[in-house]
Amino acid sequence: MTHDHGWHETTVNGIRVAYLDEGSGPPVVLLHGFPESARTWRHQIEALAAGGYRVIAPDLRGFGNSEHPPAADAYTVLHVVGDLVALLKHLGAGPVAVIGREWGALTAWGLAMMRPDLVRGVVAISAPPQIPRGPVGLAEGTRGMFTDGRRFYLDYLQDVGPADEEFGRDPRASLRGIFHALSHEYEVGDIDRRLVLEPGQGMLDIWPDPGQRPAWMPEDYFETLVESYEKYGFTGSLAFYRNMDRSWELTAAFDDVRLSMPSQLVLGERDVVRSVLDDPQFATGLEQSHPGFQGTVIVPGAGHWAHLEQPKAVTGLLLAFIHDLA
């Protein structure tokens, strides 16, 4: 079923997947993060298609117009990578350059780790690969961060119900708060004020509604997100967070896998991820674990949404990276 300008739906891996397939040439896959959809890549889609590439951009399961499986455990990295492998097979595409942001980036790393035969190169925005593999999953690792009643946001999001209901009461206001609080425009730079909840607080206490969408957010795209969350709620998209530790368990066999294909990490200058990863050994670890790693690029004037906040800069980086894969 065709939607508009290259948008389609198909059933792969047992679920309905909505996706864009536009342009012709070497295939490039774009994978969005939370709380987005494939339309978040509008700037990059146009430029890549015009630049001679076939652009494939799906709504991940639990997001947008793709299916939202009701089972809480149906959102592991194996499920999502499986969707992507099946979609690429359906489309006869591969190997591909894969570009992802946040959850999309973790999916891109997962595809490269599990099916390196399908991947020519990886660009990850706002999410490095989880290396070295820790002794516990990331969510479990955050539970002991505080003993005074405070909670790291990843720990808070593990609870089914509170965040779902909080965000779902007014999706428009919630989305404004999420996009603003993690952008370069947010006034508070202290990581504790953006990612740590005091006792009794909810997510919108630390990500308050600014009353208007960010100026860099396209209005029509924002409205499609509001419509989607009003229809489906936030439970499907939040399930990615709730499967972090299960994904860690299920990927034990891939510990110490070394990725030889070219890869790059892109972070906004004011991305909160930079604070979380404030470790001088981090870059060295990436280079040792991924022989093809080409370094981290910092995008000035951007936060967690670099591809939207600074679309020209990010699009230029992507075009240069993909061109060099030829």
XYZ file of C-alpha atoms in Angstrom:
326
model
C 0.000 0.000 0.000
C 1.519 3.308 -1.088
C 1.053 6.383 1.122
C 2.726 9.343 -0.568
C 6.008 10.196 -2.251
C 7.584 6.767 -1.880
C 5.887 5.642 1.338
C 4.735 2.017 1.490
C 3.591 -0.710 3.862
C 4.451 -4.397 3.845
C 4.442 -7.327 6.258
C 7.863 -8.697 7.180
C 9.050 -10.689 10.186
C 5.415 -11.126 11.203
C 4.555 -7.438 11.565
C 3.387 -4.566 9.378
C 6.174 -2.128 8.570
C 5.696 1.325 7.048
C 8.706 2.591 5.159
C 9.979 5.056 2.606
C 11.759 3.830 -0.512
C 12.911 6.718 -2.656
C 15.605 7.367 -5.237
C 17.896 4.934 -7.008
C 21.505 3.914 -6.630
C 23.507 2.406 -3.748
C 21.086 1.785 -0.854
C 21.188 3.885 2.305
C 19.056 2.985 5.335
C 17.945 5.676 7.803
C 16.767 4.581 11.268
C 15.057 7.008 13.644
C 15.088 7.169 17.431
C 12.635 8.054 20.236
C 10.082 9.642 19.998
C 10.368 9.982 16.240
C 9.348 8.353 12.969
C 11.032 7.878 9.607
C 9.843 11.336 8.593
C 12.413 12.816 10.964
C 14.931 12.325 8.145
C 13.121 14.578 5.668
C 16.147 16.835 5.067
C 18.504 13.910 4.596
C 16.064 11.899 2.458
C 15.795 14.683 -0.100
C 19.540 15.255 -0.282
C 20.498 11.581 -0.435
C 17.928 10.759 -3.118
C 19.054 13.771 -5.150
C 22.664 12.671 -4.659
C 22.135 9.359 -6.416
C 21.234 7.013 -3.572
C 18.298 4.729 -2.871
C 16.926 5.809 0.507
C 15.088 3.294 2.697
C 13.660 4.670 5.945
C 11.266 2.523 8.015
C 9.135 3.408 10.993
C 10.542 1.041 13.629
C 8.085 -1.324 15.302
C 6.134 0.546 17.967
C 6.535 3.875 16.169
C 4.612 5.822 13.557
C 2.573 3.837 11.053
C 4.330 0.524 11.666
C 2.689 -2.107 13.815
C 2.752 -1.710 17.595
C 2.983 -5.289 18.939
C 1.141 -5.599 22.275
C 3.657 -7.996 23.844
C 6.014 -6.046 26.090
C 8.926 -8.357 25.263
C 8.576 -7.960 21.472
C 10.987 -5.024 21.276
C 14.469 -6.474 21.770
C 17.344 -5.657 19.457
C 16.880 -9.105 17.896
C 13.285 -8.256 16.974
C 14.170 -4.880 15.488
C 17.241 -6.090 13.603
C 15.129 -9.007 12.380
C 12.574 -6.555 11.001
C 15.311 -4.700 9.166
C 16.921 -7.832 7.709
C 13.522 -9.031 6.482
C 12.711 -5.629 4.979
C 16.025 -5.484 3.115
C 15.420 -8.991 1.772
C 11.905 -8.002 0.687
C 13.304 -4.966 -1.134
C 16.278 -6.787 -2.619
C 18.618 -4.245 -1.046
C 22.029 -4.855 0.430
C 24.697 -4.450 1.444
C 23.736 -0.996 2.709
C 25.132 2.077 4.366
C 23.126 2.351 7.580
C 22.601 5.584 9.486
C 20.763 5.701 12.785
C 19.955 8.101 15.591
C 19.654 6.980 19.219
C 17.574 3.744 19.166
C 18.047 3.719 15.417
C 21.798 3.953 15.976
C 21.738 1.024 18.397
C 19.772 -0.916 15.776
C 22.384 0.027 13.171
C 25.198 -1.217 15.423
C 23.158 -4.365 16.046
C 22.750 -5.013 12.324
C 26.479 -4.515 11.772
C 27.284 -6.866 14.645
C 24.850 -9.640 13.674
C 24.853 -9.329 9.880
C 28.076 -7.648 8.766
C 27.498 -9.078 5.289
C 24.610 -6.618 4.906
C 26.482 -3.494 6.043
C 28.950 -1.361 4.068
C 29.289 1.319 6.731
C 27.648 2.751 9.866
C 27.007 6.305 11.016
C 25.553 6.529 14.520
C 24.083 9.769 15.829
C 23.768 10.166 19.612
C 24.423 6.510 20.450
C 27.754 4.660 20.444
C 27.943 0.873 20.440
C 27.693 -0.555 23.942
C 31.340 -1.487 24.319
C 32.972 -2.778 26.297
C 30.127 -5.083 27.334
C 29.384 -4.421 30.982
C 28.700 -6.997 33.704
C 24.972 -6.100 33.645
C 22.557 -4.463 31.246
C 22.493 -0.682 31.058
C 19.139 -0.288 32.815
C 20.190 -2.614 35.627
C 23.404 -0.672 35.949
C 21.541 2.577 36.617
C 19.430 1.206 39.482
C 22.172 1.583 42.044
C 23.277 5.067 41.016
C 21.521 6.783 43.943
C 20.636 5.862 47.516
C 18.660 9.013 48.337
C 15.485 8.275 46.366
C 16.595 9.902 43.134
C 16.338 7.873 39.919
C 18.165 8.007 36.613
C 15.641 8.391 33.811
C 16.465 4.977 32.274
C 15.563 3.330 35.571
C 12.322 5.325 35.818
C 11.266 4.344 32.288
C 11.483 0.633 33.170
C 8.199 0.904 35.083
C 5.237 0.194 32.800
C 2.523 2.780 33.364
C 3.805 6.018 34.897
C 5.679 7.445 31.902
C 3.134 6.002 29.450
C 0.295 7.792 31.214
C 2.260 10.970 31.830
C 3.307 11.417 28.194
C -0.066 10.189 26.931
C -2.185 12.746 28.795
C -1.186 15.465 26.334
C 1.065 14.125 23.559
C 1.502 17.571 22.031
C 2.811 19.103 25.262
C 4.905 16.006 26.011
C 6.599 16.064 22.616
C 7.350 19.771 22.966
C 8.964 19.056 26.331
C 11.010 16.092 25.093
C 12.378 17.866 22.037
C 13.123 21.092 23.913
C 14.782 19.563 26.977
C 17.279 17.559 24.940
C 18.046 20.271 22.391
C 20.873 22.796 22.234
C 18.374 25.479 23.327
C 17.765 24.066 26.790
C 19.115 26.488 29.385
C 20.093 23.950 32.013
C 23.390 22.242 31.193
C 23.646 20.192 34.380
C 23.106 16.519 33.471
C 21.320 15.963 36.784
C 18.633 18.441 35.794
C 17.859 16.697 32.519
C 18.284 12.996 33.246
C 17.809 12.555 37.015
C 14.415 12.584 38.762
C 14.051 13.752 42.350
C 11.721 11.710 44.602
C 8.136 12.126 43.415
C 9.045 13.643 40.068
C 7.892 12.444 36.647
C 9.537 12.857 33.268
C 7.734 16.096 32.463
C 9.059 17.632 35.671
C 12.561 17.440 34.221
C 11.410 17.860 30.601
C 8.754 20.597 31.003
C 6.582 21.859 28.152
C 8.013 25.155 26.826
C 4.625 26.016 25.302
C 5.727 25.871 21.672
C 7.557 23.481 19.387
C 11.211 24.258 18.687
C 11.800 26.570 15.734
C 13.984 23.925 14.064
C 11.190 21.327 14.173
C 9.167 21.225 10.903
C 5.527 21.865 11.779
C 4.073 19.220 9.462
C 6.416 16.555 10.833
C 5.617 17.542 14.414
C 1.890 17.242 13.676
C 2.332 13.697 12.310
C 4.035 12.745 15.580
C 1.228 14.254 17.647
C -1.357 12.390 15.565
C 0.509 9.096 15.925
C 0.908 9.337 19.705
C -2.697 10.415 20.138
C -3.690 7.269 18.245
C -1.250 4.696 19.630
C 0.100 6.142 22.875
C 3.706 5.842 24.050
C 3.847 2.246 25.310
C 5.263 0.756 22.103
C 8.063 3.282 21.773
C 8.903 3.100 25.489
C 9.153 -0.694 25.198
C 12.580 -0.216 23.611
C 13.832 1.098 26.959
C 12.145 -1.762 28.815
C 13.969 -4.357 26.737
C 17.456 -2.923 27.194
C 18.535 -5.538 29.705
C 16.900 -8.396 27.807
C 18.709 -7.270 24.667
C 21.947 -7.286 26.681
C 21.239 -10.887 27.735
C 20.355 -12.027 24.208
C 23.484 -10.564 22.613
C 26.016 -12.251 24.906
C 27.256 -14.395 22.014
C 28.408 -11.242 20.214
C 30.708 -10.071 23.006
C 34.067 -8.846 21.664
C 32.860 -8.793 18.053
C 35.092 -6.435 16.080
C 33.486 -4.427 13.284
C 35.810 -3.871 10.356
C 33.481 -1.810 8.162
C 33.878 1.998 8.233
C 31.949 3.606 11.094
C 31.542 7.042 12.602
C 29.893 8.543 15.682
C 28.156 11.930 15.434
C 27.252 13.922 18.559
C 25.692 17.331 18.969
C 27.878 19.845 20.770
C 25.308 20.031 23.601
C 24.016 16.467 23.380
C 23.400 15.024 26.844
C 25.039 11.833 25.582
C 28.375 13.659 25.692
C 27.988 14.096 29.445
C 27.017 10.470 29.966
C 30.052 9.362 27.956
C 32.495 11.740 29.627
C 35.302 9.190 29.744
C 38.769 9.808 28.269
C 39.081 6.084 27.514
C 35.897 5.995 25.483
C 37.292 6.992 22.071
C 40.247 4.662 22.535
C 37.845 1.831 23.334
C 35.879 2.440 20.148
C 39.020 2.392 18.032
C 40.230 -0.825 19.633
C 36.882 -2.608 19.339
C 36.016 -1.336 15.851
C 39.039 -1.289 13.519
C 37.007 0.631 10.935
C 36.035 3.405 13.352
C 36.791 6.793 11.808
C 36.291 8.939 14.879
C 33.681 11.098 16.569
C 32.365 14.242 14.893
C 30.946 17.033 17.076
C 28.228 19.170 15.464
C 28.221 22.795 16.738
C 24.872 24.295 17.679
C 23.183 20.927 18.120
C 21.865 18.876 21.000
C 20.345 15.387 20.900
C 18.613 16.045 17.552
C 21.579 17.077 15.397
C 19.978 15.969 12.114
C 17.071 18.375 12.744
C 18.850 21.159 14.610
C 21.691 21.407 12.075
C 20.393 19.560 8.999
C 22.854 21.013 6.481
C 25.885 20.135 8.571
C 24.701 16.597 9.308
C 23.590 15.956 5.732
C 27.011 17.069 4.522
C 28.718 14.672 6.926
C 26.541 11.790 5.775
C 27.064 12.472 2.086
C 30.835 12.625 2.576
C 30.898 9.387 4.575
C 28.756 7.479 2.074
C 30.698 8.826 -0.896
C 33.914 7.486 0.599
C 32.400 3.983 0.825
C 32.376 3.681 -2.967
